[in-house]
Amino acid sequence: MSLISGSLDDVDRTAMNAPQVCTPNLVDSWLELAQTVEHLFGPMPDLQTHIEKGIKRQTATVILQDRSVVGAMLLSGPGKPQHIRWLAVDQNYRGQGLGTTLIKFAMSYWPDDDISVVTFPADHSGGAAARSLYQQNGFTSRGLTDPAPDGSPRELFVLAR
């Protein structure tokens, strides 16, 4: 399913909270957002490559404010298990429902089957907001999974449908 031909057509793109397909001119802004969460995620040396792939397959989604990326999400590619590969919201825009907006978009993009995401375990400093976001949207923990590239622990959350 293409984000453009799928449920994104039904979204009011004029509202700040409206997810939209990322375009190449927004990559630098996305990378700026990524720098603000690197202390949580750890090093992300291949992120730009993944964003560019997501743009090509239309699975890179952003929320803009004044032409800057304030929320972003990468979804797994077509034909792969349904997985939120990356999601972040600028700290100055948290608590406004942008994370939930992105998750709801993923749920409408994939109306059937489970959706998984790897996030921070309970003892990870600064990871409580991400865990809470997923739990509030129906995801449940399936336990620890493979560690992040830097070796820090990660936990698998799944929205079972």
Coordinates of C-alpha atoms in Angstrom, one line a residue:
M1 CA 0.0 0.0 0.0
S2 CA 1.3 3.4 -0.9
L3 CA 1.0 6.1 1.7
I4 CA -0.2 8.5 -1.0
S5 CA -2.8 6.2 -2.4
G6 CA -3.8 4.8 1.0
S7 CA -5.3 6.4 4.0
L8 CA -3.1 9.5 3.8
D9 CA -5.4 10.9 1.2
D10 CA -8.1 11.2 3.9
V11 CA -5.9 13.2 6.2
D12 CA -6.2 17.0 6.4
R13 CA -2.6 18.0 5.4
T14 CA -3.2 21.6 6.5
A15 CA -3.3 20.7 10.2
M16 CA 0.0 20.5 12.0
N17 CA -0.7 17.1 13.3
A18 CA -1.4 15.6 9.9
P19 CA 1.2 12.9 8.9
Q20 CA 2.5 13.2 5.4
V21 CA 5.0 11.3 3.3
C22 CA 8.5 12.6 3.8
T23 CA 10.2 14.2 0.8
P24 CA 13.9 14.5 0.0
N25 CA 14.0 18.1 1.0
L26 CA 13.0 17.1 4.6
V27 CA 15.8 14.7 5.3
D28 CA 18.1 17.3 6.9
S29 CA 15.3 18.4 9.2
W30 CA 14.6 14.7 10.1
L31 CA 18.3 14.2 10.9
E32 CA 18.2 17.3 13.2
L33 CA 15.3 15.6 15.1
A34 CA 17.3 12.4 15.3
Q35 CA 20.2 14.3 16.9
T36 CA 17.9 15.4 19.7
V37 CA 17.0 11.8 20.6
E38 CA 20.4 10.1 19.9
H39 CA 21.1 10.1 23.7
L40 CA 18.1 7.7 23.9
F41 CA 18.5 5.7 20.7
G42 CA 22.2 5.4 20.7
P43 CA 24.3 5.9 17.5
M44 CA 22.2 5.8 14.3
P45 CA 24.9 5.8 11.6
D46 CA 22.6 4.4 8.8
L47 CA 19.5 6.5 9.6
Q48 CA 19.9 8.7 6.5
T49 CA 20.0 5.7 4.2
H50 CA 16.9 4.2 5.9
I51 CA 15.1 7.5 5.5
E52 CA 16.0 7.7 1.9
K53 CA 14.8 4.1 1.3
G54 CA 11.6 5.0 3.2
I55 CA 11.0 8.0 1.0
K56 CA 11.4 5.9 -2.2
R57 CA 8.9 3.2 -0.9
Q58 CA 6.7 5.9 0.7
T59 CA 7.0 4.5 4.2
A60 CA 8.7 7.5 5.7
T61 CA 6.2 9.7 7.5
V62 CA 6.6 13.1 9.1
I63 CA 4.7 15.7 11.0
L64 CA 5.7 19.3 10.3
Q65 CA 5.5 22.6 12.1
D66 CA 6.7 25.6 10.2
R67 CA 8.4 23.4 7.6
S68 CA 10.4 21.5 10.2
V69 CA 10.1 17.9 11.1
V70 CA 8.7 17.7 14.7
G71 CA 7.6 14.0 14.4
A72 CA 8.8 11.2 12.2
M73 CA 8.2 7.5 11.7
L74 CA 9.7 4.8 9.4
L75 CA 7.6 1.8 8.6
S76 CA 8.9 -1.5 7.3
G77 CA 8.8 -2.0 3.6
P78 CA 6.1 -3.8 1.5
G79 CA 6.1 -7.5 1.9
K80 CA 7.8 -7.5 5.2
P81 CA 6.4 -8.0 8.7
Q82 CA 4.5 -4.9 9.9
H83 CA 7.1 -3.1 12.1
I84 CA 7.5 0.5 13.2
R85 CA 11.3 0.8 12.5
W86 CA 11.8 4.3 14.0
L87 CA 9.5 6.9 15.7
A88 CA 10.4 10.1 17.5
V89 CA 8.8 13.4 18.4
D90 CA 10.7 16.6 19.1
Q91 CA 10.8 17.1 22.9
N92 CA 9.2 20.6 22.5
Y93 CA 6.1 19.0 20.9
R94 CA 5.6 16.0 23.2
G95 CA 2.4 15.7 25.1
Q96 CA 0.4 17.1 22.2
G97 CA -0.6 13.7 20.7
L98 CA 1.9 13.6 17.8
G99 CA 3.2 10.2 18.8
T100 CA -0.3 8.8 19.0
T101 CA -1.1 10.4 15.6
L102 CA 1.9 8.6 14.0
I103 CA 0.9 5.3 15.6
K104 CA -2.7 5.7 14.5
F105 CA -1.5 6.4 11.0
A106 CA 0.6 3.1 11.1
M107 CA -2.6 1.3 12.3
S108 CA -4.6 2.7 9.4
Y109 CA -1.7 2.0 6.9
W110 CA -1.8 -1.6 8.2
P111 CA -5.4 -2.3 9.1
D112 CA -4.9 -6.0 9.7
D113 CA -2.4 -8.2 11.5
D114 CA 0.1 -7.5 14.3
I115 CA 2.3 -4.4 14.4
S116 CA 5.6 -4.6 16.3
V117 CA 8.1 -2.1 17.5
V118 CA 11.3 -2.4 19.5
T119 CA 11.7 0.2 22.2
F120 CA 13.4 0.7 25.6
P121 CA 13.1 -1.6 28.5
A122 CA 11.6 -0.4 31.8
D123 CA 15.0 0.3 33.4
H124 CA 16.2 2.5 30.5
S125 CA 16.7 6.1 31.6
G126 CA 14.5 8.4 29.5
G127 CA 12.6 5.6 27.8
A128 CA 9.4 5.8 30.0
A129 CA 7.6 8.1 27.5
A130 CA 8.1 5.8 24.6
R131 CA 6.9 2.7 26.6
S132 CA 3.9 4.7 27.8
L133 CA 3.0 5.8 24.3
Y134 CA 3.0 2.3 22.9
Q135 CA 1.1 0.9 25.9
Q136 CA -1.6 3.6 25.7
N137 CA -2.1 2.6 22.0
G138 CA -2.6 -1.1 22.8
F139 CA 0.9 -2.5 22.4
T140 CA 2.0 -5.0 25.0
S141 CA 5.5 -6.1 25.9
R142 CA 6.8 -9.5 24.6
G143 CA 10.0 -9.2 26.6
L144 CA 13.6 -8.4 25.8
T145 CA 14.8 -8.7 22.2
D146 CA 18.1 -8.2 20.4
P147 CA 20.1 -5.3 21.8
A148 CA 20.6 -2.0 19.9
P149 CA 23.8 -1.7 17.8
D150 CA 25.5 -0.1 20.8
G151 CA 24.7 -3.1 22.9
S152 CA 22.0 -1.4 25.0
P153 CA 19.0 -3.6 25.9
R154 CA 15.7 -3.3 23.9
E155 CA 12.2 -4.7 24.4
L156 CA 9.7 -5.9 21.8
F157 CA 6.2 -4.5 21.9
V158 CA 3.4 -5.8 19.8
L159 CA -0.1 -4.6 18.9
A160 CA -1.9 -7.9 18.5
R161 CA -4.9 -7.8 16.1

